[in-house]
Tab-separated table of C-alpha atoms in Angstrom:
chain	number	residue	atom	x	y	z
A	1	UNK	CA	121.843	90.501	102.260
A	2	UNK	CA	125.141	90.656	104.285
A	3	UNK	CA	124.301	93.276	107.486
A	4	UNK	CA	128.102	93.781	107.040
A	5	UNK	CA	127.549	96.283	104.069
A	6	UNK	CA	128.984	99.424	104.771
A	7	UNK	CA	127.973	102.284	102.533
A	8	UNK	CA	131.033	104.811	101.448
A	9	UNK	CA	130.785	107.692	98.553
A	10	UNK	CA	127.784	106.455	96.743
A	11	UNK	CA	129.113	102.609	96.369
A	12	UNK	CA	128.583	99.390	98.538
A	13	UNK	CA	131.760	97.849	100.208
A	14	UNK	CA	131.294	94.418	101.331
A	15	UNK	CA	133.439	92.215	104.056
A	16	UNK	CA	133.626	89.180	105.007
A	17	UNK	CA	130.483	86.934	106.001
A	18	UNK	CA	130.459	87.900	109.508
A	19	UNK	CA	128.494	90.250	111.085
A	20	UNK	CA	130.370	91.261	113.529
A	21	UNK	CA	132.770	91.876	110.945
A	22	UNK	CA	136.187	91.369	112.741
A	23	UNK	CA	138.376	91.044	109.964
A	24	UNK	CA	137.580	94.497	108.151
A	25	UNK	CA	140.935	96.332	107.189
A	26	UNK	CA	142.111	98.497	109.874
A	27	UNK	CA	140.682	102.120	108.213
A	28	UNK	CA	137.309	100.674	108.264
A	29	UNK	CA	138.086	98.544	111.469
A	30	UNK	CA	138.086	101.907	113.326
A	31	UNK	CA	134.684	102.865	112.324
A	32	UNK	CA	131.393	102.181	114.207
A	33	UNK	CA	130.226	98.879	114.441
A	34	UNK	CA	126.526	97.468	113.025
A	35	UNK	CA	123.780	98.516	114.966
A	36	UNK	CA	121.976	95.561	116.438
A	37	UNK	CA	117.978	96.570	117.632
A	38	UNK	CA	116.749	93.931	120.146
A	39	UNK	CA	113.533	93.904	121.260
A	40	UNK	CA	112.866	91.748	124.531
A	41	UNK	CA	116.590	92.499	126.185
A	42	UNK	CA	114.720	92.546	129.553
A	43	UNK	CA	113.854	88.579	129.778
A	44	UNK	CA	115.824	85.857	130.660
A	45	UNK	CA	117.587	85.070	127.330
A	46	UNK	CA	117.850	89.026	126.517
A	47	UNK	CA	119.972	88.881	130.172
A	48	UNK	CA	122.450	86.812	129.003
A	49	UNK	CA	122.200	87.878	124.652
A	50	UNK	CA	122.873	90.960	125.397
A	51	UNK	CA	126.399	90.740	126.407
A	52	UNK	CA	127.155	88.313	123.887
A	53	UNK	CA	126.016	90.809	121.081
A	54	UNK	CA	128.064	93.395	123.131
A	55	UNK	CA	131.309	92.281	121.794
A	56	UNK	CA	130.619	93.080	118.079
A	57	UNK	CA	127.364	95.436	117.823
A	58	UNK	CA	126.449	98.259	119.201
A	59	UNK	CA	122.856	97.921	120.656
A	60	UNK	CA	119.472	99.474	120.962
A	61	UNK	CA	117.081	97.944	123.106
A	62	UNK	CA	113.252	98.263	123.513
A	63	UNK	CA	111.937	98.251	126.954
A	64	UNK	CA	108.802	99.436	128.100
A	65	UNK	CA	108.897	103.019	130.144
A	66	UNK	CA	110.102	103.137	133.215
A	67	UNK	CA	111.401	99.799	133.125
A	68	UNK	CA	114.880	99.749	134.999
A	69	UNK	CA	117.911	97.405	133.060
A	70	UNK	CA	120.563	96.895	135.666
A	71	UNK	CA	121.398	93.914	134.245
A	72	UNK	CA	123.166	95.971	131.526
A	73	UNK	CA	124.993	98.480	134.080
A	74	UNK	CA	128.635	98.714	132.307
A	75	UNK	CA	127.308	98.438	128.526
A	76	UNK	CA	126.621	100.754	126.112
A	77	UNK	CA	123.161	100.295	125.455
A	78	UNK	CA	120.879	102.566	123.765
A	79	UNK	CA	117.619	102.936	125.166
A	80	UNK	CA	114.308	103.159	123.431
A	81	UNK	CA	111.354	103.028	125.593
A	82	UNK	CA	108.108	101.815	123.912
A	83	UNK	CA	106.261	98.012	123.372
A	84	UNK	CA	106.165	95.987	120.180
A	85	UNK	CA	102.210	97.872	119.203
A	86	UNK	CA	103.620	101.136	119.538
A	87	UNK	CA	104.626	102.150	116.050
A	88	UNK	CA	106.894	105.474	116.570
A	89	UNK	CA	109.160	103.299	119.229
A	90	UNK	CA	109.599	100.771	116.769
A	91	UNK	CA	110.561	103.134	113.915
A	92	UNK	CA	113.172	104.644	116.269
A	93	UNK	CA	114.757	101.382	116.957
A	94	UNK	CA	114.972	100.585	113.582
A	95	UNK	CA	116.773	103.977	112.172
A	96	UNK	CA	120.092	102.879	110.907
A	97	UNK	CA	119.669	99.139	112.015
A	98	UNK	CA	121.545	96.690	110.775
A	99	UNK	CA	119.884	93.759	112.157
A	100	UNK	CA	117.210	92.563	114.377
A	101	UNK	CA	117.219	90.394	117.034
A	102	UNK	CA	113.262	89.686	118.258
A	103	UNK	CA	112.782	88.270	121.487
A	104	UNK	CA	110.001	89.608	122.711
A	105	UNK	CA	107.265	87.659	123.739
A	106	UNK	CA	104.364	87.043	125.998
A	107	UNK	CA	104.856	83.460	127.916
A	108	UNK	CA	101.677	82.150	129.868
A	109	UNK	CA	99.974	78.455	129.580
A	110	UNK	CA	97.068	80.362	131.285
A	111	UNK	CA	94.003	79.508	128.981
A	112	UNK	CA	92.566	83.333	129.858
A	113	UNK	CA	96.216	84.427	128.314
A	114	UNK	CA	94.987	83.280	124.796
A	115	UNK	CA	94.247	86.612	123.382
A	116	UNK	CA	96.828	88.840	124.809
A	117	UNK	CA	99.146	86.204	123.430
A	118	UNK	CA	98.083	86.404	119.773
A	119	UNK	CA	98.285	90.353	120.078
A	120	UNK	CA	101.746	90.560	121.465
A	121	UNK	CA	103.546	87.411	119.929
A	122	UNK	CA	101.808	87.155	116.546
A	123	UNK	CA	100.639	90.583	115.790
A	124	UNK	CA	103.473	92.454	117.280
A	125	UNK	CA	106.172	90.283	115.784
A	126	UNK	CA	104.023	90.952	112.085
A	127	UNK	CA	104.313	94.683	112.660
A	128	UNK	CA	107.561	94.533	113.414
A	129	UNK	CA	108.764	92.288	110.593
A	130	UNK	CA	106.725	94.489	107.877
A	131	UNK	CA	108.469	97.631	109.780
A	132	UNK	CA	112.023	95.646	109.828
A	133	UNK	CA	111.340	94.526	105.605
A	134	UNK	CA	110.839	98.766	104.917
A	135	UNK	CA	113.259	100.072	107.020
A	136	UNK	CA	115.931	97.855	104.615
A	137	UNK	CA	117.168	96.010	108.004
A	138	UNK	CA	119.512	93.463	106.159
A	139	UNK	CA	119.232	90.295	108.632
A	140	UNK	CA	116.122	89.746	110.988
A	141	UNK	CA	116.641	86.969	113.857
A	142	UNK	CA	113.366	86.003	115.236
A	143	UNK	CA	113.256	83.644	118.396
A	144	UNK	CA	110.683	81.219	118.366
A	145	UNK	CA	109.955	78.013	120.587
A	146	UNK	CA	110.108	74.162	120.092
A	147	UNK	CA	106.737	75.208	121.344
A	148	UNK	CA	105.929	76.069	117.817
A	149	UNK	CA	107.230	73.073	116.178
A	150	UNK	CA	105.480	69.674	117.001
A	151	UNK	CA	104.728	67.117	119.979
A	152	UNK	CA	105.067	63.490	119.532
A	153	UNK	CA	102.728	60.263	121.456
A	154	UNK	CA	106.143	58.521	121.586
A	155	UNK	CA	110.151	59.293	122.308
A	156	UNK	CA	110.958	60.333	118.831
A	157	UNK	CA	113.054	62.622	117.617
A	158	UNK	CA	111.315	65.523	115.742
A	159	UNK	CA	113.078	67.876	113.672
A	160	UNK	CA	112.361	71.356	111.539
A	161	UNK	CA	110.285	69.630	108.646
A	162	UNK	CA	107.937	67.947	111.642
A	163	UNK	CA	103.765	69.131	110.528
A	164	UNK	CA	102.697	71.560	113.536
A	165	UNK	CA	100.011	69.942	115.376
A	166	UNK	CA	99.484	71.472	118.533
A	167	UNK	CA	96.381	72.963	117.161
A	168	UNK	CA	93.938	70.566	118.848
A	169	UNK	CA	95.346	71.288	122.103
A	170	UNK	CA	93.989	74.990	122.119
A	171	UNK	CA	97.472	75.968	123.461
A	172	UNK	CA	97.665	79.906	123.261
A	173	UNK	CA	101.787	80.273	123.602
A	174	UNK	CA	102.176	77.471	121.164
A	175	UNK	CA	99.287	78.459	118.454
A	176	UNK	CA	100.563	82.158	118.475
A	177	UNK	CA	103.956	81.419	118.302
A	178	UNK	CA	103.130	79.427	115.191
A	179	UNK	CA	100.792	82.357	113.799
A	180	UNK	CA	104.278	84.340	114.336
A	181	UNK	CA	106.675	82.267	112.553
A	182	UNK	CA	104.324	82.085	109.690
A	183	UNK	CA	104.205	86.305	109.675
A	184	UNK	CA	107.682	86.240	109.901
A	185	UNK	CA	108.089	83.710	106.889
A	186	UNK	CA	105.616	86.081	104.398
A	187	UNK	CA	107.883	88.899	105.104
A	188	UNK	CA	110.799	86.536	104.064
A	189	UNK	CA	109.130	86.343	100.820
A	190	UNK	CA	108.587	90.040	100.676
A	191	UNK	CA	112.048	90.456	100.675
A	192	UNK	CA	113.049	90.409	104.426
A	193	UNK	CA	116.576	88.539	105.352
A	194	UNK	CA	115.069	86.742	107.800
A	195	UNK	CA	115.901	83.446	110.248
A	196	UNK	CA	114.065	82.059	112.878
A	197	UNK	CA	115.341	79.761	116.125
A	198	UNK	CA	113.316	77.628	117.489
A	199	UNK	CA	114.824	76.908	121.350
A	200	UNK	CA	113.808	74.522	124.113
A	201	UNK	CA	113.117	75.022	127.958
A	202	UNK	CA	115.902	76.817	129.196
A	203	UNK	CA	117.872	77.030	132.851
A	204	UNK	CA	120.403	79.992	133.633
A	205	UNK	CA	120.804	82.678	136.333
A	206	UNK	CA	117.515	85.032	135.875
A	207	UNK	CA	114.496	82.750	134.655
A	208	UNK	CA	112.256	84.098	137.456
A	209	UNK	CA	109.565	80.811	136.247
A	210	UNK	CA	112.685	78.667	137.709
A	211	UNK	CA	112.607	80.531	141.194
A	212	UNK	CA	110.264	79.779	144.293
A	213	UNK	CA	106.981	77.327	143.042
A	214	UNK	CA	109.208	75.857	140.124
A	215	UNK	CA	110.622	72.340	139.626
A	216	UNK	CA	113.877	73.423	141.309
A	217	UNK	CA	111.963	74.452	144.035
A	218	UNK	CA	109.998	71.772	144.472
A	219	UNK	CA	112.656	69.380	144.094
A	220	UNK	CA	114.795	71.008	147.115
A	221	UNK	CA	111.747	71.003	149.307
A	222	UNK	CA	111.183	67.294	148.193
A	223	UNK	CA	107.592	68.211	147.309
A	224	UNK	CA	107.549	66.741	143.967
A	225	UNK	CA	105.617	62.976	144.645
A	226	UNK	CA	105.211	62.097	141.005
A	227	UNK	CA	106.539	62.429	137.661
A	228	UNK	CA	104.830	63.428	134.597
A	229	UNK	CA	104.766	60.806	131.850
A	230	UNK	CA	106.190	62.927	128.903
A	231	UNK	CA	109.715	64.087	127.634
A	232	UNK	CA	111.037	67.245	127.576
A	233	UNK	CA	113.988	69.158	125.540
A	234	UNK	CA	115.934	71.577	128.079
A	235	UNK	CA	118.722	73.442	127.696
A	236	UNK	CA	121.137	76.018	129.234
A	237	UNK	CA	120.633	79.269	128.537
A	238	UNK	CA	124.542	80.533	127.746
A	239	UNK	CA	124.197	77.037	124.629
A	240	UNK	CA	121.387	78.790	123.105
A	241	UNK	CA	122.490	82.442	122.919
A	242	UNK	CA	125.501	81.213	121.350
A	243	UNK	CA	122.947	79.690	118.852
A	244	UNK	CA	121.401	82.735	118.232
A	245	UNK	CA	124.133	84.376	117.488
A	246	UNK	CA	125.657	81.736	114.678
A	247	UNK	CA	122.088	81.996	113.483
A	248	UNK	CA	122.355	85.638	112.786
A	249	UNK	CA	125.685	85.313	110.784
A	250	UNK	CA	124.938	81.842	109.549
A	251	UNK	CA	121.631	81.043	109.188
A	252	UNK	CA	119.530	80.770	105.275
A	253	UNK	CA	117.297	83.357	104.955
A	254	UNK	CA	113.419	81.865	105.526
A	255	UNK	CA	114.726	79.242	107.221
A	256	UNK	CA	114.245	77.634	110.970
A	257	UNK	CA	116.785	76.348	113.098
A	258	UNK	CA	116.239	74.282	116.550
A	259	UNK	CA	118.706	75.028	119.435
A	260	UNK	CA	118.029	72.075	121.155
A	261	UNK	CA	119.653	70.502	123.973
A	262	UNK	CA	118.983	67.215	126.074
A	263	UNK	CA	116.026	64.812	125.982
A	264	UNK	CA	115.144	64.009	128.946
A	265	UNK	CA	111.605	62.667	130.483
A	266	UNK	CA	109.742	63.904	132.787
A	267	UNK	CA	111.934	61.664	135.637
A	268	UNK	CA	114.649	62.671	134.166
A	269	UNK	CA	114.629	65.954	134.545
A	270	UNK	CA	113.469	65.776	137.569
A	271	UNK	CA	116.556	63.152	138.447
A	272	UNK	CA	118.601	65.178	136.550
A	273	UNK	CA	117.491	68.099	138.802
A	274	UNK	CA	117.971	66.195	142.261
A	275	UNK	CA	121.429	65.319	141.134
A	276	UNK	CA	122.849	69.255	140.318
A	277	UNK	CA	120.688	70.915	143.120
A	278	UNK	CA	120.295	67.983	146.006
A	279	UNK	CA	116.694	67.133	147.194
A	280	UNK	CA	114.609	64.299	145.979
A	281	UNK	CA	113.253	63.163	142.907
A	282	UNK	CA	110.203	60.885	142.131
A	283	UNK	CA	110.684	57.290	141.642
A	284	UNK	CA	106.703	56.860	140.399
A	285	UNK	CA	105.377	57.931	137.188
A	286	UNK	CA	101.725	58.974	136.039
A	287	UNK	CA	99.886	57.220	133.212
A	288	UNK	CA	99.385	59.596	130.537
A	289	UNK	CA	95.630	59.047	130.431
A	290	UNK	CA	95.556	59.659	133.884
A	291	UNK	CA	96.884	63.362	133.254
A	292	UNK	CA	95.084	63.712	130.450
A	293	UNK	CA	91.998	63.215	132.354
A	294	UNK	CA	93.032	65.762	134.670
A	295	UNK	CA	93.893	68.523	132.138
A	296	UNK	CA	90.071	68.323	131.336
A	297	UNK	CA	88.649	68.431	134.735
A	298	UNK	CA	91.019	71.244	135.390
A	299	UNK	CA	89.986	72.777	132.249
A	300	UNK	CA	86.139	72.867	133.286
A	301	UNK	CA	87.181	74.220	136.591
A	302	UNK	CA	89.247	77.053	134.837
A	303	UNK	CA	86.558	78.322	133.173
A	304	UNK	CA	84.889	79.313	136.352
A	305	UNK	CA	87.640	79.811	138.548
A	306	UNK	CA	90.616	80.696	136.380
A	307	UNK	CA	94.063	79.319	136.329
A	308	UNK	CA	96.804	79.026	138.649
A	309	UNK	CA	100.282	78.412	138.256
A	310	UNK	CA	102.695	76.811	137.854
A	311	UNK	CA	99.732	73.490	137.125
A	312	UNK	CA	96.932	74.778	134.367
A	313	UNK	CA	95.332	72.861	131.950
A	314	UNK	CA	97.760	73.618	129.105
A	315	UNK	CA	100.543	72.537	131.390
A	316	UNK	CA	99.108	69.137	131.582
A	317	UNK	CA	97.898	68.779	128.076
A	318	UNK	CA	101.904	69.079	127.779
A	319	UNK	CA	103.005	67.208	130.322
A	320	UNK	CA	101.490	63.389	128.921
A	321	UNK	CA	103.649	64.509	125.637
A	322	UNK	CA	107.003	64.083	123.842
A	323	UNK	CA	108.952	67.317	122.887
A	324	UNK	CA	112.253	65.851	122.052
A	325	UNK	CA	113.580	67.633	119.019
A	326	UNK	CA	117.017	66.589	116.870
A	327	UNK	CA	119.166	69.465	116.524
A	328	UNK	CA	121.366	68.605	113.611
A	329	UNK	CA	120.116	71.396	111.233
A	330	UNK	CA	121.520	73.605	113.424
A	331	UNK	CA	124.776	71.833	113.904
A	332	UNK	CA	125.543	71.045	110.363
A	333	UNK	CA	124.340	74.332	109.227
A	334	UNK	CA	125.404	76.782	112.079
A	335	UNK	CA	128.434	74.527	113.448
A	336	UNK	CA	126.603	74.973	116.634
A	337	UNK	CA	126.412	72.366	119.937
A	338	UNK	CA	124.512	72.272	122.730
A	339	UNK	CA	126.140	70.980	125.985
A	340	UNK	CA	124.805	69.496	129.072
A	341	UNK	CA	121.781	71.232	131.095
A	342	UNK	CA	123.380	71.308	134.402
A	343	UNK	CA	125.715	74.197	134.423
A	344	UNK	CA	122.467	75.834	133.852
A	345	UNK	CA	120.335	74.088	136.415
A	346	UNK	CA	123.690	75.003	138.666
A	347	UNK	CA	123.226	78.518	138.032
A	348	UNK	CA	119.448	79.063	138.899
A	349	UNK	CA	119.619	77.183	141.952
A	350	UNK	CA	122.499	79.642	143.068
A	351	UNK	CA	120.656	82.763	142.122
A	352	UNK	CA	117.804	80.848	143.881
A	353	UNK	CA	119.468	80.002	147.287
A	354	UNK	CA	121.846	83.053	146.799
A	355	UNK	CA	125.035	81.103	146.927
């Protein structure tokens, strides 16, 4: 189940654990190295992934036609263009793949979202784990959400083993998410060499949700009056991709890892925020059954006016909540650690302000 499995005159060589496969002896050193298919490059973790996988893989991406990738000017990437339901693309990424790394995914907490949502994150990630299991791709990284894991009433730790129950919320990104994992999991069983991350909120240079109308924003412009009554798991980007990668060499087949980082509440991060970027944060705090109440009114008014973001219903379902996660799975099993947030925050507020 090792991607690093070279074929050579009808036997099977095998090297070290590792992938990437840096300690092969020099004759072999000098070959290609494993072909690495990622689907999703174009989003905010892909920005930053990408590199990383640079430095041992050679890549193929999937991006949809037409589609420009500077972000990848000065690597060689090879290009297919195509979208998770379109079957001959995802063939052609998969020729000759050693591994998989699935990021693709639709992200809304628009209610009207729901259905596009199950097609492109459950039933694209299901094609393209059956398609991954028959092609004989020998280690298939899919990247999942804490979104897809569990909430909590209180500020508890939840971990891997945590029951979903997000289900009564009629969340779309976090039901379909689920729907995915579990897709991904029956493959597992069918054979497939497959992991699956589950990762937090994340800040870095190219989240476009962090931009203008986001909690950075907000924060610099001081328009953020109160704070939401929950907790929240965040994370820097740069922490997680390293994750992802360790999971790929690392991680148990049918198994899921969280790459969390801190726990913060909702003042928190909003504190956390003011301190790394300047501005103001909130010093008052909403009762939770105060925006509870208001996820439902907003939730009647949806259905005749439709959402807007960044504040739908879903968001403020979320918001009275606790989505603090333990990460020691990943660090015992992955030797993986998660720093601080704000190197993260640092970064989006320069891409934001330009400096």
């Amino acid at each position: 189940r090792d991607p690093c499995v070279e074929r050579r005159e009808g036997h099977r060589r095998r090297y070290p654990r590792r992938v990437g496969c840096a300690n092969r002896p020099k004759r072999y050193r000098e070959r290609v190295n494993p072909l690495c298919f990622v689907t999703g490059a174009s989003g905010f973790v892909g920005r930053h992934l990408v590199p990383q996988l640079a430095r041992e893989f050679r890549l193929r991406v999937l991006a949809r036609a037409g589609q420009p990738l500077p972000q990848f000017d000065g690597l060689a990437v090879e290009r297919i263009d195509g979208r998770l339901d379109d079957q001959a693309a995802v063939r052609a990424g998969l020729a000759g793949a050693d591994c998989v790394v699935h990021l693709a995914a639709l992200v809304s907490f628009r209610p009207q979202d729901r259905a596009e949502m199950f097609a492109v994150n459950t039933n694209g990630t299901e094609l393209l784990a059956a398609a991954a299991r028959r092609a004989g791709v020998r280690r298939f990284v899919h990247v999942s959400t804490i979104s897809a894991v569990a909430f909590s009433l209180r500020p508890e730790l939840l971990d891997e083993r945590t029951p979903y129950n997000f289900g009564p919320l009629r969340i779309g990104y976090c039901d379909s998410k689920f729907a995915a994992e579990q897709a991904v999991l029956r493959e597992a069983r069918h054979g497939l060499d497959a992991v699956i991350v589950n990762p937090p909120s994340m800040y870095g240079r190219g989240d476009r949700r962090k931009g203008d109308g986001s909690l950075i924003g907000m924060v610099l412009a001081g328009g953020v009056r109160v704070a939401p009554p929950g907790g929240i798991n965040v994370a820097n980007v740069e922490d997680v991709c390293d994750g992802i990668v360790r999971a790929l060499h690392r991680g148990r087949t049918g198994e899921r890892y969280i790459l969390g980082g801190e726990n913060l509440t909702g003042a928190g991060l909003l504190q956390r925020i003011a301190d790394v970027v300047g501005g103001r944060a909130p010093r008052r705090r909403v009762p939770r059954r105060v925006v509870d109440a208001g996820a439902r009114v907003l939730g009647w008014s949806e259905r005749w006016l439709g959402s807007r973001v960044p504040v739908t219903s879903e968001v403020l379902r979320l918001a009275g909540r606790y989505l603090w996660y333990s990460s020691a799975k990943a660090e015992r099993e992955l030797d993986w650690r998660a720093g601080p947030v704000d190197a993260g925050i640092a970064a989006a507020h320069r891409e934001l302000t330009g400096n």
